[in-house]
Amino acid sequence: MVKIAIQGINGRMGQALCRLIAQRSDCTVVAGIDLNAQPDAVPPVYASLDEMPCVPDVLIDFSSPAATAKAVGYCAEHTLPVVVCTTGLDPETEQALQRLAGTTAVFKSANMSMGINLLAELARKAVQTLGLAYDIEVIEKHHHNKVDAPSGTALMLAEEMNEASGHMYEYVYDRHAVRKARDVHEMGLHAVRGGSIVGEHEILFCGPDEVITLSHSAASREVFANGAVNAAVFLAGKGPGFYSMKDMMRHE
Ligand SMILES: NC(=O)c1ccc[n+]([C@@H]2O[C@H](COP(=O)([O-])OP(=O)(O)OC[C@H]3O[C@@H](n4cnc5c(N)ncnc54)[C@H](O)[C@@H]3O)[C@@H](O)[C@H]2O)c1
């Protein structure tokens, strides 16, 4: 039985995780960390990781970039494996997580759904096949409470495609400020925010007289929660290293 602590337990994803883990027999939530502490609740919720009376097997983090940055020190000190799902991290935290992976197991993915990670593989293949003759535009849509833009997933898809091309692209986020024709080395990234959209990503490959579209639509948060819990169970007992959905997909 894998003992999981959830940072951001009171949030939308934290609550989806709790509902999901309650139905599983291979893991359990032993504690939560959130701004609104409730140490007498079941499971108990603490205001910081340091207040937890015992160290869990794995930490799942769906919180805020500031909270993720703070968790790195605790995980290093306690050799605690961590599944990092929070997006919009600053470069310093990204680097700190890379260093942490030298001490303990770190699993990080801007999108925990299997489908998006398959989409990334397909996008890599498309870039390698189509080349610069096809203009790439990434469009993502999320609910009106999402604060970072473009989404971590859109950036992840862009990075995958840029890497597959041998780093041929520059990202363009805003076309209203500069009036000029599109360059073949541009990759456009566009964010839409509204209502309760869980998460939609579309990649357009626009070529001469044809457009190829790859897309993924998440119907509920459960798809991310499921991936995060599977990652936590996968990570428990693993040695130091930086793991991603690719490692878990290879394993399954
Ligand atoms: N990787 C993925 O697949 C995936 C999927 C969905 C969301 N996300 C990301 O996960 C994060 C959380 O998403 P959400 O929709 O649950 O957000 P949310 O705002 O509903 O929940 C975040 C929770 O974190 C808590 N929190 C914030 N700062 C904290 C701190 N310093 N210490 C402790 N707790 C703190 C908040 O109180 C809140 O309860 C976001 O960055 C989002 O983009 C990632």
Short mmCIF file of C-alpha atoms and ligand atoms in Angstrom, two decimals:
data_model
loop_
_atom_site.label_atom_id
_atom_site.label_comp_id
_atom_site.label_asym_id
_atom_site.label_seq_id
_atom_site.Cartn_x
_atom_site.Cartn_y
_atom_site.Cartn_z
CA MET A 1 0.00 0.00 0.00
CA VAL A 2 1.66 3.20 -1.20
CA LYS A 3 1.24 6.08 1.29
CA ILE A 4 0.63 9.29 -0.62
CA ALA A 5 0.64 12.93 0.55
CA ILE A 6 -1.01 15.51 -1.73
CA GLN A 7 0.19 19.09 -1.90
CA GLY A 8 -2.76 21.22 -3.05
CA ILE A 9 -5.28 18.73 -1.63
CA ASN A 10 -8.11 21.30 -1.34
CA GLY A 11 -7.88 22.28 -5.01
CA ARG A 12 -9.73 20.94 -8.04
CA MET A 13 -7.06 18.34 -8.84
CA GLY A 14 -6.38 17.53 -5.17
CA GLN A 15 -10.06 16.67 -4.67
CA ALA A 16 -10.16 14.59 -7.87
CA LEU A 17 -7.14 12.65 -6.56
CA CYS A 18 -8.84 11.96 -3.22
CA ARG A 19 -11.98 10.63 -4.95
CA LEU A 20 -9.90 8.37 -7.17
CA ILE A 21 -7.53 7.04 -4.50
CA ALA A 22 -10.53 6.19 -2.28
CA GLN A 23 -11.52 3.62 -4.94
CA ARG A 24 -8.08 1.97 -5.17
CA SER A 25 -6.59 -0.75 -3.02
CA ASP A 26 -2.89 -0.19 -3.87
CA CYS A 27 -2.53 3.30 -2.36
CA THR A 28 -3.95 5.62 0.28
CA VAL A 29 -3.85 9.34 1.13
CA VAL A 30 -2.12 9.82 4.49
CA ALA A 31 -1.93 13.63 4.50
CA GLY A 32 -2.62 16.78 2.55
CA ILE A 33 -0.82 20.11 2.42
CA ASP A 34 -2.76 23.26 1.62
CA LEU A 35 -3.10 26.91 2.59
CA ASN A 36 -6.28 26.16 4.56
CA ALA A 37 -4.95 23.71 7.19
CA GLN A 38 -7.35 21.21 8.83
CA PRO A 39 -5.14 18.94 10.97
CA ASP A 40 -8.20 17.16 12.47
CA ALA A 41 -9.72 16.25 9.10
CA VAL A 42 -9.44 12.78 7.53
CA PRO A 43 -6.93 12.80 5.94
CA PRO A 44 -5.30 15.60 7.95
CA VAL A 45 -4.37 18.77 6.04
CA TYR A 46 -1.26 20.67 7.12
CA ALA A 47 -0.10 24.16 6.16
CA SER A 48 3.38 22.93 5.25
CA LEU A 49 5.24 19.71 4.55
CA ASP A 50 7.36 20.23 7.69
CA GLU A 51 4.22 19.90 9.85
CA MET A 52 3.49 16.35 8.66
CA PRO A 53 4.14 13.97 11.59
CA CYS A 54 5.58 11.26 9.33
CA VAL A 55 7.10 11.07 5.85
CA PRO A 56 4.88 9.44 3.19
CA ASP A 57 6.12 7.11 0.43
CA VAL A 58 5.39 9.63 -2.35
CA LEU A 59 4.29 13.26 -2.64
CA ILE A 60 1.92 14.32 -5.43
CA ASP A 61 2.05 18.04 -6.13
CA PHE A 62 -0.89 19.84 -7.79
CA SER A 63 -0.53 23.25 -6.16
CA SER A 64 1.21 26.47 -7.21
CA PRO A 65 4.71 27.23 -8.54
CA ALA A 66 5.68 28.80 -5.18
CA ALA A 67 4.56 25.71 -3.25
CA THR A 68 6.40 23.39 -5.66
CA ALA A 69 9.59 25.40 -5.19
CA LYS A 70 9.26 25.03 -1.39
CA ALA A 71 8.66 21.27 -1.63
CA VAL A 72 12.02 20.65 -3.35
CA GLY A 73 13.99 21.22 -0.13
CA TYR A 74 11.74 18.90 1.92
CA CYS A 75 11.94 16.12 -0.70
CA ALA A 76 15.74 16.41 -0.83
CA GLU A 77 16.06 16.33 2.96
CA HIS A 78 13.79 13.27 3.32
CA THR A 79 14.70 11.51 0.03
CA LEU A 80 10.99 11.67 -0.77
CA PRO A 81 9.91 10.69 -4.32
CA VAL A 82 7.69 13.37 -5.85
CA VAL A 83 5.22 13.54 -8.75
CA VAL A 84 5.23 17.16 -9.94
CA CYS A 85 2.10 18.11 -11.85
CA THR A 86 1.98 21.87 -11.15
CA THR A 87 2.56 23.96 -14.29
CA GLY A 88 4.02 27.42 -14.85
CA LEU A 89 7.19 26.67 -12.85
CA ASP A 90 10.00 29.21 -13.10
CA PRO A 91 13.39 28.19 -14.57
CA GLU A 92 15.01 28.10 -11.09
CA THR A 93 12.47 25.54 -9.85
CA GLU A 94 12.91 23.49 -13.05
CA GLN A 95 16.66 23.40 -12.39
CA ALA A 96 16.15 22.60 -8.69
CA LEU A 97 13.98 19.61 -9.72
CA GLN A 98 16.73 18.38 -12.04
CA ARG A 99 19.18 18.56 -9.12
CA LEU A 100 16.64 16.84 -6.82
CA ALA A 101 16.53 13.92 -9.28
CA GLY A 102 20.13 13.21 -8.28
CA THR A 103 18.92 12.52 -4.73
CA THR A 104 15.47 10.98 -5.15
CA ALA A 105 12.92 9.94 -7.77
CA VAL A 106 11.23 12.87 -9.54
CA PHE A 107 8.33 12.35 -11.95
CA LYS A 108 7.27 15.41 -13.89
CA SER A 109 4.76 15.93 -16.64
CA ALA A 110 2.82 19.04 -17.58
CA ASN A 111 0.05 16.66 -18.60
CA MET A 112 -0.63 13.39 -16.83
CA SER A 113 -3.01 11.95 -19.44
CA MET A 114 -1.86 9.05 -21.59
CA GLY A 115 -3.67 10.58 -24.58
CA ILE A 116 -1.69 13.83 -24.57
CA ASN A 117 1.57 11.95 -24.33
CA LEU A 118 0.55 9.83 -27.31
CA LEU A 119 -0.39 13.08 -29.10
CA ALA A 120 3.15 14.34 -28.43
CA GLU A 121 4.59 11.22 -30.08
CA LEU A 122 2.31 11.68 -33.11
CA ALA A 123 3.26 15.37 -33.32
CA ARG A 124 6.97 14.46 -33.34
CA LYS A 125 6.34 12.06 -36.19
CA ALA A 126 4.34 14.69 -38.11
CA VAL A 127 7.12 17.28 -37.77
CA GLN A 128 9.75 14.83 -38.98
CA THR A 129 7.56 13.83 -41.94
CA LEU A 130 6.25 17.24 -42.98
CA GLY A 131 9.23 19.52 -42.29
CA LEU A 132 9.18 23.28 -42.68
CA ALA A 133 6.75 23.19 -45.61
CA TYR A 134 3.90 22.95 -43.10
CA ASP A 135 3.28 25.84 -40.68
CA ILE A 136 2.61 24.70 -37.11
CA GLU A 137 0.05 26.40 -34.86
CA VAL A 138 -0.82 25.14 -31.35
CA ILE A 139 -4.16 26.18 -29.87
CA GLU A 140 -5.12 25.36 -26.29
CA LYS A 141 -8.37 26.01 -24.41
CA HIS A 142 -8.91 25.91 -20.64
CA HIS A 143 -11.39 27.05 -17.95
CA HIS A 144 -11.48 30.70 -16.88
CA ASN A 145 -9.68 30.06 -13.55
CA LYS A 146 -6.43 28.87 -15.14
CA VAL A 147 -3.70 31.43 -14.46
CA ASP A 148 -0.74 30.36 -16.62
CA ALA A 149 -0.84 30.79 -20.41
CA PRO A 150 -0.05 29.17 -22.70
CA SER A 151 -0.68 25.95 -20.82
CA GLY A 152 2.24 23.81 -19.65
CA THR A 153 0.89 21.14 -22.00
CA ALA A 154 1.00 23.45 -25.04
CA LEU A 155 4.61 24.30 -24.16
CA MET A 156 5.40 20.61 -23.70
CA LEU A 157 3.95 19.79 -27.14
CA ALA A 158 5.90 22.70 -28.67
CA GLU A 159 9.13 21.49 -27.03
CA GLU A 160 8.58 17.94 -28.31
CA MET A 161 8.04 19.18 -31.87
CA ASN A 162 10.94 21.65 -31.72
CA GLU A 163 13.26 18.93 -30.45
CA ALA A 164 12.08 16.54 -33.20
CA SER A 165 12.87 19.23 -35.81
CA GLY A 166 16.41 19.80 -34.53
CA HIS A 167 15.33 23.08 -32.85
CA MET A 168 14.22 24.81 -36.05
CA TYR A 169 11.39 26.82 -34.45
CA GLU A 170 10.88 30.03 -32.51
CA TYR A 171 7.66 30.38 -30.52
CA VAL A 172 5.32 33.25 -31.35
CA TYR A 173 2.66 33.98 -28.71
CA ASP A 174 1.14 37.16 -30.01
CA ARG A 175 0.53 38.23 -33.54
CA HIS A 176 -1.25 41.53 -32.94
CA ALA A 177 1.84 43.57 -32.05
CA VAL A 178 3.95 42.94 -35.17
CA ARG A 179 2.59 43.30 -38.70
CA LYS A 180 4.57 40.98 -40.94
CA ALA A 181 4.06 37.75 -42.88
CA ARG A 182 4.63 34.48 -41.08
CA ASP A 183 8.16 33.04 -41.15
CA VAL A 184 8.61 29.27 -41.72
CA HIS A 185 10.56 29.01 -38.46
CA GLU A 186 7.65 30.32 -36.39
CA MET A 187 5.50 28.07 -34.24
CA GLY A 188 2.38 29.88 -33.05
CA LEU A 189 1.00 29.21 -29.55
CA HIS A 190 -2.48 30.49 -28.68
CA ALA A 191 -4.42 30.36 -25.41
CA VAL A 192 -8.21 30.52 -25.03
CA ARG A 193 -9.77 30.86 -21.55
CA GLY A 194 -13.44 30.38 -20.78
CA GLY A 195 -16.12 28.64 -18.74
CA SER A 196 -15.33 25.21 -17.38
CA ILE A 197 -13.25 23.76 -20.26
CA VAL A 198 -11.10 21.03 -18.67
CA GLY A 199 -8.36 21.09 -21.32
CA GLU A 200 -8.26 21.02 -25.12
CA HIS A 201 -5.16 21.00 -27.32
CA GLU A 202 -5.04 21.20 -31.08
CA ILE A 203 -1.99 21.21 -33.37
CA LEU A 204 -2.49 22.43 -36.93
CA PHE A 205 0.01 21.54 -39.64
CA CYS A 206 -0.93 23.95 -42.42
CA GLY A 207 0.63 23.06 -45.77
CA PRO A 208 0.05 23.83 -49.40
CA ASP A 209 -3.65 23.07 -50.04
CA GLU A 210 -4.11 20.87 -46.97
CA VAL A 211 -4.32 21.09 -43.18
CA ILE A 212 -3.61 18.19 -40.83
CA THR A 213 -5.02 18.52 -37.32
CA LEU A 214 -4.01 16.53 -34.25
CA SER A 215 -6.17 17.14 -31.20
CA HIS A 216 -6.89 15.97 -27.68
CA SER A 217 -9.81 16.81 -25.46
CA ALA A 218 -10.00 16.00 -21.74
CA ALA A 219 -13.59 15.37 -20.65
CA SER A 220 -12.83 15.45 -16.91
CA ARG A 221 -10.01 16.00 -14.41
CA GLU A 222 -10.10 12.28 -13.61
CA VAL A 223 -7.91 11.60 -16.63
CA PHE A 224 -5.07 13.68 -15.08
CA ALA A 225 -5.74 12.34 -11.57
CA ASN A 226 -5.55 8.77 -12.83
CA GLY A 227 -2.18 9.43 -14.50
CA ALA A 228 -0.83 11.11 -11.37
CA VAL A 229 -1.85 8.24 -9.07
CA ASN A 230 -0.40 5.68 -11.49
CA ALA A 231 2.81 7.75 -11.53
CA ALA A 232 2.92 7.79 -7.71
CA VAL A 233 2.55 4.01 -7.52
CA PHE A 234 5.15 3.63 -10.31
CA LEU A 235 7.57 5.92 -8.43
CA ALA A 236 7.28 4.34 -4.96
CA GLY A 237 10.52 2.52 -4.19
CA LYS A 238 12.30 3.85 -7.33
CA GLY A 239 15.84 5.18 -6.98
CA PRO A 240 17.02 8.69 -7.88
CA GLY A 241 16.23 9.80 -11.41
CA PHE A 242 14.04 12.02 -13.56
CA TYR A 243 10.99 10.15 -14.82
CA SER A 244 8.24 11.12 -17.26
CA MET A 245 5.11 9.67 -18.82
CA LYS A 246 7.34 8.10 -21.49
CA ASP A 247 8.97 5.90 -18.80
CA MET A 248 5.57 4.84 -17.46
CA MET A 249 4.13 4.19 -20.94
CA ARG A 250 7.15 2.01 -21.79
CA HIS A 251 6.63 0.13 -18.54
CA GLU A 252 2.92 -0.64 -19.12
N1 LIG B 1 0.06 17.94 -15.02
C1 LIG B 1 -1.25 17.86 -15.25
O1 LIG B 1 -1.74 16.91 -15.89
C2 LIG B 1 -2.17 18.92 -14.72
C3 LIG B 1 -3.56 18.79 -14.85
C4 LIG B 1 -4.38 19.75 -14.27
C5 LIG B 1 -3.82 20.82 -13.59
N2 LIG B 1 -2.46 20.93 -13.51
C6 LIG B 1 -1.81 22.02 -12.77
O2 LIG B 1 -1.92 21.71 -11.38
C7 LIG B 1 -1.97 22.92 -10.63
C8 LIG B 1 -3.19 22.90 -9.72
O3 LIG B 1 -4.36 22.85 -10.52
P1 LIG B 1 -5.83 22.93 -9.88
O4 LIG B 1 -6.78 23.07 -11.02
O5 LIG B 1 -6.02 21.83 -8.90
O6 LIG B 1 -5.71 24.35 -9.11
P2 LIG B 1 -6.52 24.83 -7.84
O7 LIG B 1 -6.29 26.30 -7.77
O8 LIG B 1 -7.91 24.33 -7.86
O9 LIG B 1 -5.78 24.10 -6.60
C9 LIG B 1 -4.51 24.46 -6.14
C10 LIG B 1 -4.45 24.17 -4.64
O10 LIG B 1 -3.12 24.43 -4.20
C11 LIG B 1 -3.20 25.15 -2.99
N3 LIG B 1 -1.99 25.96 -2.78
C12 LIG B 1 -1.61 27.07 -3.46
N4 LIG B 1 -0.47 27.56 -2.96
C13 LIG B 1 -0.11 26.73 -1.94
C14 LIG B 1 0.97 26.73 -1.01
N5 LIG B 1 1.92 27.69 -1.04
N6 LIG B 1 1.02 25.73 -0.10
C15 LIG B 1 0.07 24.77 -0.07
N7 LIG B 1 -0.99 24.73 -0.91
C16 LIG B 1 -1.07 25.70 -1.83
C17 LIG B 1 -4.44 26.04 -3.13
O11 LIG B 1 -4.92 26.46 -1.86
C18 LIG B 1 -5.39 25.08 -3.84
O12 LIG B 1 -6.17 24.33 -2.92
C19 LIG B 1 -1.94 24.05 -11.66
O13 LIG B 1 -0.61 24.48 -11.84
C20 LIG B 1 -2.44 23.37 -12.93
O14 LIG B 1 -2.02 24.01 -14.11
C21 LIG B 1 -1.63 20.00 -14.06
#
